[in-house]
PDB file of C-alpha atoms in Angstrom:
ATOM      1  CA  UNK A1066    -147.943  22.593-123.461  1.00  0.00           C
ATOM      2  CA  UNK A1067    -144.370  22.477-122.387  1.00  0.00           C
ATOM      3  CA  UNK A1068    -142.143  25.348-123.253  1.00  0.00           C
ATOM      4  CA  UNK A1069    -139.196  25.076-125.672  1.00  0.00           C
ATOM      5  CA  UNK A1070    -136.489  27.818-126.079  1.00  0.00           C
ATOM      6  CA  UNK A1071    -133.758  28.061-128.622  1.00  0.00           C
ATOM      7  CA  UNK A1072    -131.758  30.860-130.184  1.00  0.00           C
ATOM      8  CA  UNK A1073    -129.338  31.396-132.989  1.00  0.00           C
ATOM      9  CA  UNK A1074    -126.663  34.025-132.770  1.00  0.00           C
ATOM     10  CA  UNK A1075    -127.045  36.784-135.345  1.00  0.00           C
ATOM     11  CA  UNK A1076    -123.522  36.473-136.811  1.00  0.00           C
ATOM     12  CA  UNK A1077    -124.419  36.082-140.485  1.00  0.00           C
ATOM     13  CA  UNK A1078    -126.349  33.888-142.894  1.00  0.00           C
ATOM     14  CA  UNK A1079    -127.805  30.546-141.757  1.00  0.00           C
ATOM     15  CA  UNK A1080    -126.320  27.427-143.525  1.00  0.00           C
ATOM     16  CA  UNK A1081    -127.221  23.759-144.222  1.00  0.00           C
ATOM     17  CA  UNK A1082    -125.901  22.864-140.794  1.00  0.00           C
ATOM     18  CA  UNK A1083    -128.423  25.204-139.138  1.00  0.00           C
ATOM     19  CA  UNK A1084    -131.252  23.998-141.407  1.00  0.00           C
ATOM     20  CA  UNK A1085    -130.810  20.208-140.986  1.00  0.00           C
ATOM     21  CA  UNK A1086    -129.287  20.300-137.621  1.00  0.00           C
ATOM     22  CA  UNK A1087    -131.938  22.603-135.982  1.00  0.00           C
ATOM     23  CA  UNK A1088    -134.448  24.403-138.053  1.00  0.00           C
ATOM     24  CA  UNK A1089    -136.115  21.304-139.434  1.00  0.00           C
ATOM     25  CA  UNK A1090    -136.843  20.164-135.961  1.00  0.00           C
ATOM     26  CA  UNK A1091    -137.942  23.659-134.898  1.00  0.00           C
ATOM     27  CA  UNK A1092    -140.597  23.551-137.682  1.00  0.00           C
ATOM     28  CA  UNK A1093    -141.949  20.251-136.206  1.00  0.00           C
ATOM     29  CA  UNK A1094    -141.862  21.480-132.571  1.00  0.00           C
ATOM     30  CA  UNK A1095    -143.924  24.564-133.242  1.00  0.00           C
ATOM     31  CA  UNK A1096    -147.094  22.370-133.783  1.00  0.00           C
ATOM     32  CA  UNK A1097    -146.752  20.645-130.428  1.00  0.00           C
ATOM     33  CA  UNK A1098    -144.931  22.886-127.961  1.00  0.00           C
ATOM     34  CA  UNK A1099    -144.973  26.463-126.726  1.00  0.00           C
ATOM     35  CA  UNK A1100    -141.940  27.589-128.607  1.00  0.00           C
ATOM     36  CA  UNK A1101    -139.784  30.648-128.301  1.00  0.00           C
ATOM     37  CA  UNK A1102    -137.175  31.015-131.037  1.00  0.00           C
ATOM     38  CA  UNK A1103    -134.977  34.069-130.603  1.00  0.00           C
ATOM     39  CA  UNK A1104    -132.240  35.865-132.526  1.00  0.00           C
ATOM     40  CA  UNK A1105    -129.345  36.281-130.052  1.00  0.00           C
ATOM     41  CA  UNK A1106    -128.080  39.691-130.976  1.00  0.00           C
ATOM     42  CA  UNK A1107    -126.895  40.502-127.384  1.00  0.00           C
ATOM     43  CA  UNK A1108    -124.648  37.380-127.516  1.00  0.00           C
ATOM     44  CA  UNK A1109    -123.077  38.603-130.762  1.00  0.00           C
ATOM     45  CA  UNK A1110    -121.762  41.807-129.042  1.00  0.00           C
ATOM     46  CA  UNK A1111    -118.793  39.699-127.588  1.00  0.00           C
ATOM     47  CA  UNK A1112    -117.351  40.022-131.142  1.00  0.00           C
ATOM     48  CA  UNK A1113    -117.991  43.699-131.530  1.00  0.00           C
ATOM     49  CA  UNK A1114    -119.956  43.948-134.744  1.00  0.00           C
ATOM     50  CA  UNK A1115    -120.460  47.381-136.311  1.00  0.00           C
ATOM     51  CA  UNK A1116    -123.963  48.873-135.910  1.00  0.00           C
ATOM     52  CA  UNK A1117    -124.695  48.243-139.559  1.00  0.00           C
ATOM     53  CA  UNK A1118    -123.653  44.598-139.412  1.00  0.00           C
ATOM     54  CA  UNK A1119    -125.416  44.072-136.159  1.00  0.00           C
ATOM     55  CA  UNK A1120    -128.812  45.162-137.677  1.00  0.00           C
ATOM     56  CA  UNK A1121    -128.234  43.510-140.973  1.00  0.00           C
ATOM     57  CA  UNK A1122    -127.304  40.140-139.445  1.00  0.00           C
ATOM     58  CA  UNK A1123    -130.436  40.260-137.159  1.00  0.00           C
ATOM     59  CA  UNK A1124    -132.523  41.018-140.205  1.00  0.00           C
ATOM     60  CA  UNK A1125    -131.050  38.201-142.278  1.00  0.00           C
ATOM     61  CA  UNK A1126    -131.594  35.571-139.545  1.00  0.00           C
ATOM     62  CA  UNK A1127    -135.241  36.712-139.230  1.00  0.00           C
ATOM     63  CA  UNK A1128    -135.839  36.464-142.949  1.00  0.00           C
ATOM     64  CA  UNK A1129    -134.244  32.945-143.015  1.00  0.00           C
ATOM     65  CA  UNK A1130    -136.142  31.741-139.955  1.00  0.00           C
ATOM     66  CA  UNK A1131    -139.349  32.634-141.739  1.00  0.00           C
ATOM     67  CA  UNK A1132    -138.201  31.305-145.103  1.00  0.00           C
ATOM     68  CA  UNK A1133    -137.277  27.982-143.538  1.00  0.00           C
ATOM     69  CA  UNK A1134    -140.809  27.531-142.343  1.00  0.00           C
ATOM     70  CA  UNK A1135    -141.043  28.890-138.745  1.00  0.00           C
ATOM     71  CA  UNK A1136    -144.581  30.285-138.481  1.00  0.00           C
ATOM     72  CA  UNK A1137    -144.904  33.435-136.260  1.00  0.00           C
ATOM     73  CA  UNK A1138    -148.586  32.525-135.699  1.00  0.00           C
ATOM     74  CA  UNK A1139    -147.506  29.222-134.037  1.00  0.00           C
ATOM     75  CA  UNK A1140    -144.147  30.043-132.462  1.00  0.00           C
ATOM     76  CA  UNK A1141    -142.851  33.280-130.875  1.00  0.00           C
ATOM     77  CA  UNK A1142    -140.000  34.569-132.983  1.00  0.00           C
ATOM     78  CA  UNK A1143    -138.259  37.531-131.429  1.00  0.00           C
ATOM     79  CA  UNK A1144    -135.055  39.551-131.240  1.00  0.00           C
ATOM     80  CA  UNK A1145    -133.331  39.084-127.929  1.00  0.00           C
ATOM     81  CA  UNK A1146    -132.565  42.817-127.391  1.00  0.00           C
ATOM     82  CA  UNK A1147    -136.266  43.649-127.830  1.00  0.00           C
ATOM     83  CA  UNK A1148    -136.903  41.934-124.350  1.00  0.00           C
ATOM     84  CA  UNK A1149    -135.119  44.021-121.698  1.00  0.00           C
ATOM     85  CA  UNK A1150    -136.430  41.626-118.977  1.00  0.00           C
ATOM     86  CA  UNK A1151    -133.758  39.193-120.263  1.00  0.00           C
ATOM     87  CA  UNK A1152    -130.854  41.487-119.294  1.00  0.00           C
ATOM     88  CA  UNK A1153    -132.525  42.206-115.883  1.00  0.00           C
ATOM     89  CA  UNK A1154    -132.576  38.483-115.179  1.00  0.00           C
ATOM     90  CA  UNK A1155    -129.070  38.170-116.378  1.00  0.00           C
ATOM     91  CA  UNK A1156    -127.966  40.834-113.747  1.00  0.00           C
ATOM     92  CA  UNK A1157    -129.774  38.923-111.006  1.00  0.00           C
ATOM     93  CA  UNK A1158    -128.189  35.572-111.962  1.00  0.00           C
ATOM     94  CA  UNK A1159    -124.727  37.156-112.312  1.00  0.00           C
ATOM     95  CA  UNK A1160    -124.877  38.053-108.559  1.00  0.00           C
ATOM     96  CA  UNK A1161    -124.863  34.319-107.788  1.00  0.00           C
ATOM     97  CA  UNK A1162    -122.542  32.993-110.496  1.00  0.00           C
ATOM     98  CA  UNK A1163    -118.981  32.414-109.306  1.00  0.00           C
ATOM     99  CA  UNK A1164    -115.834  33.339-111.193  1.00  0.00           C
ATOM    100  CA  UNK A1165    -114.258  29.786-110.797  1.00  0.00           C
ATOM    101  CA  UNK A1166    -117.210  28.095-112.408  1.00  0.00           C
ATOM    102  CA  UNK A1167    -117.377  30.623-115.281  1.00  0.00           C
ATOM    103  CA  UNK A1168    -113.634  30.304-115.916  1.00  0.00           C
ATOM    104  CA  UNK A1169    -113.941  26.502-116.062  1.00  0.00           C
ATOM    105  CA  UNK A1170    -116.497  26.549-118.934  1.00  0.00           C
ATOM    106  CA  UNK A1171    -114.985  24.806-121.849  1.00  0.00           C
ATOM    107  CA  UNK A1172    -116.295  27.366-124.400  1.00  0.00           C
ATOM    108  CA  UNK A1173    -114.683  30.237-122.394  1.00  0.00           C
ATOM    109  CA  UNK A1174    -111.306  28.433-122.344  1.00  0.00           C
ATOM    110  CA  UNK A1175    -111.608  27.770-126.030  1.00  0.00           C
ATOM    111  CA  UNK A1176    -112.359  31.420-126.907  1.00  0.00           C
ATOM    112  CA  UNK A1177    -109.480  32.715-124.699  1.00  0.00           C
ATOM    113  CA  UNK A1178    -107.131  30.476-126.517  1.00  0.00           C
ATOM    114  CA  UNK A1179    -108.577  31.516-129.971  1.00  0.00           C
ATOM    115  CA  UNK A1180    -108.785  35.245-129.238  1.00  0.00           C
ATOM    116  CA  UNK A1181    -106.426  36.149-126.318  1.00  0.00           C
ATOM    117  CA  UNK A1182    -106.684  39.801-127.236  1.00  0.00           C
ATOM    118  CA  UNK A1183    -110.455  39.889-126.705  1.00  0.00           C
ATOM    119  CA  UNK A1184    -111.188  38.233-123.334  1.00  0.00           C
ATOM    120  CA  UNK A1185    -114.159  40.355-122.326  1.00  0.00           C
ATOM    121  CA  UNK A1186    -116.609  39.993-119.419  1.00  0.00           C
ATOM    122  CA  UNK A1187    -119.384  39.124-121.873  1.00  0.00           C
ATOM    123  CA  UNK A1188    -117.507  35.964-122.900  1.00  0.00           C
ATOM    124  CA  UNK A1189    -116.944  34.998-119.318  1.00  0.00           C
ATOM    125  CA  UNK A1190    -120.648  35.431-118.455  1.00  0.00           C
ATOM    126  CA  UNK A1191    -122.037  34.030-121.673  1.00  0.00           C
ATOM    127  CA  UNK A1192    -123.460  31.020-119.853  1.00  0.00           C
ATOM    128  CA  UNK A1193    -125.336  33.342-117.423  1.00  0.00           C
ATOM    129  CA  UNK A1194    -127.013  35.175-120.256  1.00  0.00           C
ATOM    130  CA  UNK A1195    -127.849  31.872-121.982  1.00  0.00           C
ATOM    131  CA  UNK A1196    -129.396  30.673-118.639  1.00  0.00           C
ATOM    132  CA  UNK A1197    -131.460  33.953-118.544  1.00  0.00           C
ATOM    133  CA  UNK A1198    -132.666  33.337-122.101  1.00  0.00           C
ATOM    134  CA  UNK A1199    -133.932  29.919-121.197  1.00  0.00           C
ATOM    135  CA  UNK A1200    -135.335  30.299-117.706  1.00  0.00           C
ATOM    136  CA  UNK A1201    -137.061  33.609-118.281  1.00  0.00           C
ATOM    137  CA  UNK A1202    -139.750  31.665-120.089  1.00  0.00           C
ATOM    138  CA  UNK A1203    -139.545  28.746-117.595  1.00  0.00           C
ATOM    139  CA  UNK A1204    -138.559  26.428-120.453  1.00  0.00           C
ATOM    140  CA  UNK A1205    -138.055  22.705-119.724  1.00  0.00           C
ATOM    141  CA  UNK A1206    -136.826  21.713-123.168  1.00  0.00           C
ATOM    142  CA  UNK A1207    -133.923  23.208-125.115  1.00  0.00           C
ATOM    143  CA  UNK A1208    -132.653  21.936-128.409  1.00  0.00           C
ATOM    144  CA  UNK A1209    -128.929  22.170-128.124  1.00  0.00           C
ATOM    145  CA  UNK A1210    -125.879  20.492-129.844  1.00  0.00           C
ATOM    146  CA  UNK A1211    -123.110  18.737-127.904  1.00  0.00           C
ATOM    147  CA  UNK A1212    -121.084  21.893-127.745  1.00  0.00           C
ATOM    148  CA  UNK A1213    -123.808  23.629-125.684  1.00  0.00           C
ATOM    149  CA  UNK A1214    -124.693  20.862-123.219  1.00  0.00           C
ATOM    150  CA  UNK A1215    -122.255  22.299-120.517  1.00  0.00           C
ATOM    151  CA  UNK A1216    -123.991  25.687-120.861  1.00  0.00           C
ATOM    152  CA  UNK A1217    -127.386  24.076-120.346  1.00  0.00           C
ATOM    153  CA  UNK A1218    -126.037  22.277-117.263  1.00  0.00           C
ATOM    154  CA  UNK A1219    -124.957  25.696-115.954  1.00  0.00           C
ATOM    155  CA  UNK A1220    -128.461  27.058-116.663  1.00  0.00           C
ATOM    156  CA  UNK A1221    -129.826  24.365-114.412  1.00  0.00           C
ATOM    157  CA  UNK A1222    -127.149  25.243-111.738  1.00  0.00           C
ATOM    158  CA  UNK A1223    -128.033  28.920-111.883  1.00  0.00           C
ATOM    159  CA  UNK A1224    -131.822  28.286-111.688  1.00  0.00           C
ATOM    160  CA  UNK A1225    -131.500  25.727-108.841  1.00  0.00           C
ATOM    161  CA  UNK A1226    -129.158  27.970-106.980  1.00  0.00           C
ATOM    162  CA  UNK A1227    -131.791  30.858-107.098  1.00  0.00           C
ATOM    163  CA  UNK A1228    -134.428  28.536-105.819  1.00  0.00           C
ATOM    164  CA  UNK A1229    -132.192  27.373-102.860  1.00  0.00           C
ATOM    165  CA  UNK A1230    -131.055  30.887-102.084  1.00  0.00           C
ATOM    166  CA  UNK A1231    -134.474  32.271-101.838  1.00  0.00           C
ATOM    167  CA  UNK A1232    -136.130  29.060-100.582  1.00  0.00           C
ATOM    168  CA  UNK A1233    -138.573  29.103-103.322  1.00  0.00           C
ATOM    169  CA  UNK A1234    -139.250  26.317-105.826  1.00  0.00           C
ATOM    170  CA  UNK A1235    -139.615  28.759-108.861  1.00  0.00           C
ATOM    171  CA  UNK A1236    -137.536  27.888-111.846  1.00  0.00           C
ATOM    172  CA  UNK A1237    -138.012  24.412-113.396  1.00  0.00           C
ATOM    173  CA  UNK A1238    -134.988  22.494-114.705  1.00  0.00           C
ATOM    174  CA  UNK A1239    -134.395  22.744-118.397  1.00  0.00           C
ATOM    175  CA  UNK A1240    -133.028  19.744-120.316  1.00  0.00           C
ATOM    176  CA  UNK A1241    -131.495  19.036-123.790  1.00  0.00           C
ATOM    177  CA  UNK A1242    -134.227  17.951-126.200  1.00  0.00           C
ATOM    178  CA  UNK A1243    -134.230  16.522-129.649  1.00  0.00           C
ATOM    179  CA  UNK A1244    -137.638  16.366-131.277  1.00  0.00           C
ATOM    180  CA  UNK A1245    -138.510  13.394-133.364  1.00  0.00           C
ATOM    181  CA  UNK A1246    -135.311  12.133-134.985  1.00  0.00           C
ATOM    182  CA  UNK A1247    -131.813  12.773-133.611  1.00  0.00           C
ATOM    183  CA  UNK A1248    -130.058  16.011-134.610  1.00  0.00           C
ATOM    184  CA  UNK A1249    -128.175  15.703-137.908  1.00  0.00           C
ATOM    185  CA  UNK A1250    -124.506  16.703-137.876  1.00  0.00           C
ATOM    186  CA  UNK A1251    -123.705  18.435-141.242  1.00  0.00           C
ATOM    187  CA  UNK A1252    -120.010  18.374-142.121  1.00  0.00           C
ATOM    188  CA  UNK A1253    -118.374  21.277-143.836  1.00  0.00           C
ATOM    189  CA  UNK A1254    -116.559  21.389-147.169  1.00  0.00           C
ATOM    190  CA  UNK A1255    -113.026  21.832-145.793  1.00  0.00           C
ATOM    191  CA  UNK A1256    -112.607  18.122-145.094  1.00  0.00           C
ATOM    192  CA  UNK A1257    -112.421  18.611-141.303  1.00  0.00           C
ATOM    193  CA  UNK A1258    -115.297  19.173-138.801  1.00  0.00           C
ATOM    194  CA  UNK A1259    -118.842  20.442-138.994  1.00  0.00           C
ATOM    195  CA  UNK A1260    -120.217  23.057-141.261  1.00  0.00           C
ATOM    196  CA  UNK A1261    -119.877  26.542-139.722  1.00  0.00           C
ATOM    197  CA  UNK A1262    -119.507  30.217-140.415  1.00  0.00           C
ATOM    198  CA  UNK A1263    -116.284  30.558-138.345  1.00  0.00           C
ATOM    199  CA  UNK A1264    -114.298  28.189-140.595  1.00  0.00           C
ATOM    200  CA  UNK A1265    -114.595  30.509-143.555  1.00  0.00           C
ATOM    201  CA  UNK A1266    -117.027  31.324-146.373  1.00  0.00           C
ATOM    202  CA  UNK A1267    -116.064  28.262-148.474  1.00  0.00           C
ATOM    203  CA  UNK A1268    -116.772  25.793-145.777  1.00  0.00           C
ATOM    204  CA  UNK A1269    -120.564  26.364-145.596  1.00  0.00           C
ATOM    205  CA  UNK A1270    -123.414  26.376-148.088  1.00  0.00           C
ATOM    206  CA  UNK A1271    -125.722  29.175-146.914  1.00  0.00           C
ATOM    207  CA  UNK A1272    -129.433  28.907-147.450  1.00  0.00           C
ATOM    208  CA  UNK A1273    -129.485  32.013-149.607  1.00  0.00           C
ATOM    209  CA  UNK A1274    -126.511  31.099-151.724  1.00  0.00           C
ATOM    210  CA  UNK A1275    -127.079  31.310-155.458  1.00  0.00           C
ATOM    211  CA  UNK A1276    -126.844  28.156-157.623  1.00  0.00           C
ATOM    212  CA  UNK A1277    -123.590  29.421-158.991  1.00  0.00           C
ATOM    213  CA  UNK A1278    -122.124  30.125-155.592  1.00  0.00           C
ATOM    214  CA  UNK A1279    -123.127  26.525-154.447  1.00  0.00           C
ATOM    215  CA  UNK A1280    -121.494  24.897-157.502  1.00  0.00           C
ATOM    216  CA  UNK A1281    -118.285  26.884-157.002  1.00  0.00           C
ATOM    217  CA  UNK A1282    -118.040  25.983-153.314  1.00  0.00           C
ATOM    218  CA  UNK A1283    -118.764  22.286-153.790  1.00  0.00           C
ATOM    219  CA  UNK A1284    -116.316  21.943-156.667  1.00  0.00           C
ATOM    220  CA  UNK A1285    -113.586  23.412-154.340  1.00  0.00           C
ATOM    221  CA  UNK A1286    -114.292  20.789-151.624  1.00  0.00           C
ATOM    222  CA  UNK A1287    -111.320  18.869-150.261  1.00  0.00           C
ATOM    223  CA  UNK A1288    -110.770  15.411-151.715  1.00  0.00           C
ATOM    224  CA  UNK A1289    -107.936  12.951-151.950  1.00  0.00           C
ATOM    225  CA  UNK A1290    -106.323  10.999-154.843  1.00  0.00           C
ATOM    226  CA  UNK A1291    -108.910   8.271-154.763  1.00  0.00           C
ATOM    227  CA  UNK A1292    -109.255   4.708-153.256  1.00  0.00           C
ATOM    228  CA  UNK A1293    -106.361   2.323-153.788  1.00  0.00           C
ATOM    229  CA  UNK A1294    -108.157  -0.865-152.897  1.00  0.00           C
ATOM    230  CA  UNK A1295    -111.735  -2.091-153.266  1.00  0.00           C
ATOM    231  CA  UNK A1296    -114.198  -1.362-150.345  1.00  0.00           C
ATOM    232  CA  UNK A1297    -111.660   0.598-148.426  1.00  0.00           C
ATOM    233  CA  UNK A1298    -112.730   2.884-145.596  1.00  0.00           C
ATOM    234  CA  UNK A1299    -113.351   6.395-146.712  1.00  0.00           C
ATOM    235  CA  UNK A1300    -111.060   9.136-145.239  1.00  0.00           C
ATOM    236  CA  UNK A1301    -112.995  11.858-143.421  1.00  0.00           C
ATOM    237  CA  UNK A1302    -112.884  14.475-146.246  1.00  0.00           C
ATOM    238  CA  UNK A1303    -114.501  11.925-148.628  1.00  0.00           C
ATOM    239  CA  UNK A1304    -116.886  10.572-146.020  1.00  0.00           C
ATOM    240  CA  UNK A1305    -117.997  14.267-145.393  1.00  0.00           C
ATOM    241  CA  UNK A1306    -119.098  14.495-149.143  1.00  0.00           C
ATOM    242  CA  UNK A1307    -121.045  11.203-148.879  1.00  0.00           C
ATOM    243  CA  UNK A1308    -122.691  12.447-145.549  1.00  0.00           C
ATOM    244  CA  UNK A1309    -123.737  15.602-147.320  1.00  0.00           C
ATOM    245  CA  UNK A1310    -125.112  13.536-150.200  1.00  0.00           C
ATOM    246  CA  UNK A1311    -127.047  11.390-147.695  1.00  0.00           C
ATOM    247  CA  UNK A1312    -128.879  14.533-146.628  1.00  0.00           C
ATOM    248  CA  UNK A1313    -129.666  16.236-150.000  1.00  0.00           C
ATOM    249  CA  UNK A1314    -129.604  13.424-152.617  1.00  0.00           C
ATOM    250  CA  UNK A1315    -131.832  10.461-153.270  1.00  0.00           C
ATOM    251  CA  UNK A1316    -130.870   7.006-151.838  1.00  0.00           C
ATOM    252  CA  UNK A1317    -130.319   5.736-155.396  1.00  0.00           C
ATOM    253  CA  UNK A1318    -127.873   8.537-156.080  1.00  0.00           C
ATOM    254  CA  UNK A1319    -125.998   7.860-152.880  1.00  0.00           C
ATOM    255  CA  UNK A1320    -125.851   4.046-153.598  1.00  0.00           C
ATOM    256  CA  UNK A1321    -124.609   4.798-157.159  1.00  0.00           C
ATOM    257  CA  UNK A1322    -121.655   6.842-155.962  1.00  0.00           C
ATOM    258  CA  UNK A1323    -120.869   4.556-153.064  1.00  0.00           C
ATOM    259  CA  UNK A1324    -120.709   1.592-155.523  1.00  0.00           C
ATOM    260  CA  UNK A1325    -118.311   3.461-157.742  1.00  0.00           C
ATOM    261  CA  UNK A1326    -116.054   4.291-154.806  1.00  0.00           C
ATOM    262  CA  UNK A1327    -116.036   0.690-153.598  1.00  0.00           C
ATOM    263  CA  UNK A1328    -115.106  -0.470-157.047  1.00  0.00           C
ATOM    264  CA  UNK A1329    -112.322   2.230-157.353  1.00  0.00           C
ATOM    265  CA  UNK A1330    -114.231   3.790-160.328  1.00  0.00           C
ATOM    266  CA  UNK A1331    -115.193   6.958-158.518  1.00  0.00           C
ATOM    267  CA  UNK A1332    -114.540  10.346-160.334  1.00  0.00           C
ATOM    268  CA  UNK A1333    -114.772  13.053-157.727  1.00  0.00           C
ATOM    269  CA  UNK A1334    -115.647  15.709-160.287  1.00  0.00           C
ATOM    270  CA  UNK A1335    -118.801  13.824-161.165  1.00  0.00           C
ATOM    271  CA  UNK A1336    -119.630  13.218-157.496  1.00  0.00           C
ATOM    272  CA  UNK A1337    -119.270  16.987-156.729  1.00  0.00           C
ATOM    273  CA  UNK A1338    -121.303  18.016-159.826  1.00  0.00           C
ATOM    274  CA  UNK A1339    -124.192  15.732-158.699  1.00  0.00           C
ATOM    275  CA  UNK A1340    -123.893  16.878-155.051  1.00  0.00           C
ATOM    276  CA  UNK A1341    -123.916  20.540-156.049  1.00  0.00           C
ATOM    277  CA  UNK A1342    -127.080  20.112-158.203  1.00  0.00           C
ATOM    278  CA  UNK A1343    -128.884  18.208-155.443  1.00  0.00           C
ATOM    279  CA  UNK A1344    -128.013  21.087-153.080  1.00  0.00           C
ATOM    280  CA  UNK A1345    -129.336  23.629-155.548  1.00  0.00           C
ATOM    281  CA  UNK A1346    -132.542  21.649-155.762  1.00  0.00           C
ATOM    282  CA  UNK A1347    -132.909  21.179-151.970  1.00  0.00           C
ATOM    283  CA  UNK A1348    -132.320  24.874-151.219  1.00  0.00           C
ATOM    284  CA  UNK A1349    -134.422  26.197-154.039  1.00  0.00           C
ATOM    285  CA  UNK A1350    -137.732  26.659-152.149  1.00  0.00           C
ATOM    286  CA  UNK A1351    -135.959  28.352-149.207  1.00  0.00           C
ATOM    287  CA  UNK A1352    -133.945  30.644-151.528  1.00  0.00           C
ATOM    288  CA  UNK A1353    -137.182  31.675-153.383  1.00  0.00           C
ATOM    289  CA  UNK A1354    -138.836  32.534-150.020  1.00  0.00           C
ATOM    290  CA  UNK A1355    -135.758  34.428-148.786  1.00  0.00           C
ATOM    291  CA  UNK A1356    -135.870  36.583-151.881  1.00  0.00           C
ATOM    292  CA  UNK A1357    -139.548  37.236-151.494  1.00  0.00           C
ATOM    293  CA  UNK A1358    -139.566  38.012-147.801  1.00  0.00           C
ATOM    294  CA  UNK A1359    -136.321  40.146-147.880  1.00  0.00           C
ATOM    295  CA  UNK A1360    -138.261  42.881-149.809  1.00  0.00           C
ATOM    296  CA  UNK A1361    -141.240  43.019-147.526  1.00  0.00           C
ATOM    297  CA  UNK A1362    -140.216  45.402-144.787  1.00  0.00           C
ATOM    298  CA  UNK A1363    -143.746  45.833-143.425  1.00  0.00           C
ATOM    299  CA  UNK A1364    -144.052  42.049-142.881  1.00  0.00           C
ATOM    300  CA  UNK A1365    -140.659  41.754-141.134  1.00  0.00           C
ATOM    301  CA  UNK A1366    -141.571  44.762-138.852  1.00  0.00           C
ATOM    302  CA  UNK A1367    -144.928  43.174-137.942  1.00  0.00           C
ATOM    303  CA  UNK A1368    -143.292  39.812-137.181  1.00  0.00           C
ATOM    304  CA  UNK A1369    -140.612  41.335-134.973  1.00  0.00           C
ATOM    305  CA  UNK A1370    -143.026  43.481-133.112  1.00  0.00           C
ATOM    306  CA  UNK A1371    -145.541  40.649-132.557  1.00  0.00           C
ATOM    307  CA  UNK A1372    -142.830  38.382-131.296  1.00  0.00           C
ATOM    308  CA  UNK A1373    -141.427  41.021-128.943  1.00  0.00           C
ATOM    309  CA  UNK A1374    -144.908  41.596-127.482  1.00  0.00           C
ATOM    310  CA  UNK A1375    -145.444  37.884-126.910  1.00  0.00           C
ATOM    311  CA  UNK A1376    -142.014  37.341-125.511  1.00  0.00           C
ATOM    312  CA  UNK A1377    -142.231  40.306-123.174  1.00  0.00           C
ATOM    313  CA  UNK A1378    -145.569  39.118-121.880  1.00  0.00           C
ATOM    314  CA  UNK A1379    -143.974  35.990-120.796  1.00  0.00           C
ATOM    315  CA  UNK A1380    -140.695  37.514-119.604  1.00  0.00           C
ATOM    316  CA  UNK A1381    -142.275  40.369-117.715  1.00  0.00           C
ATOM    317  CA  UNK A1382    -144.365  37.917-115.692  1.00  0.00           C
ATOM    318  CA  UNK A1383    -141.362  36.157-114.639  1.00  0.00           C
ATOM    319  CA  UNK A1384    -139.451  39.319-113.732  1.00  0.00           C
ATOM    320  CA  UNK A1385    -142.344  40.592-111.705  1.00  0.00           C
ATOM    321  CA  UNK A1386    -142.433  37.356-109.671  1.00  0.00           C
ATOM    322  CA  UNK A1387    -138.540  37.235-109.377  1.00  0.00           C
ATOM    323  CA  UNK A1388    -138.423  40.696-108.022  1.00  0.00           C
ATOM    324  CA  UNK A1389    -140.997  39.795-105.411  1.00  0.00           C
ATOM    325  CA  UNK A1390    -139.029  36.603-104.407  1.00  0.00           C
ATOM    326  CA  UNK A1391    -135.788  38.659-104.106  1.00  0.00           C
ATOM    327  CA  UNK A1392    -137.399  41.238-101.963  1.00  0.00           C
ATOM    328  CA  UNK A1393    -137.742  44.263-104.106  1.00  0.00           C
ATOM    329  CA  UNK A1394    -140.864  46.188-102.931  1.00  0.00           C
ATOM    330  CA  UNK A1395    -142.424  49.446-103.738  1.00  0.00           C
ATOM    331  CA  UNK A1396    -142.912  52.030-100.933  1.00  0.00           C
TER     332      UNK A1396
END
């Protein structure tokens, strides 16, 4: 079996974008690949969470991974900080990562512009830690979105550089991977880009949101004054609502509202009410499982411990061999 690695930063609740854009494919992958799905709590330290928030966010992602359908008997689910070998490899890779290439990373430049008062070394070396996450398990397939492709290219660079430096064909090259169908981009409710936590609470529908919260968020979604000619192209904020409907509603429902729009007979209030109810229905099974799993502390502990053990077995084997290749020897 080829190895797949992917992680989600522990910065809060998972949303529909995470589920339809990634988790649905994770659930399919776990049956056919050797999968490592981790919770990236070390990555989250760049934004300085409080100890309570750090642990609470890790717990929430673990709960939602399980509620979404990732099976700890099929895939390895683990917390990044439970595998210290990752940080050891991160240190070794940092010795051969150069300032210029790290400063040129698009995500680093974006974060510097967005938060000029918090330009820490962790942000600069984020791609190195991501590379360590991937190559510690010798993964060849990594499900990533467009915004992470440069980081994956850097992971290949760091792995290949290690191989050349020590004249040892050790780390395989990891490549972007979309299992089955292409990744679905889920738009947010703010009328702009994709759904995400950083754009504000009202932009995202979280997997654990109550029906009341979902209805309230959807009814506040950005719209316009309506079409002015038949069959006109939908502006982005309206197209976003139809794209969401395409994911959670039946084809008949989508066709019904599309027809109303094209005939200039659309009432956005009706569209939003239908979209909200379909979202409530789509998330109901996950929401029920979230509520059940959240109260089972013994099960969560067992899953985390089992995942850490499996991940460390893989990672410690790599670190042992890496140390020998570099030249560390016991006297």
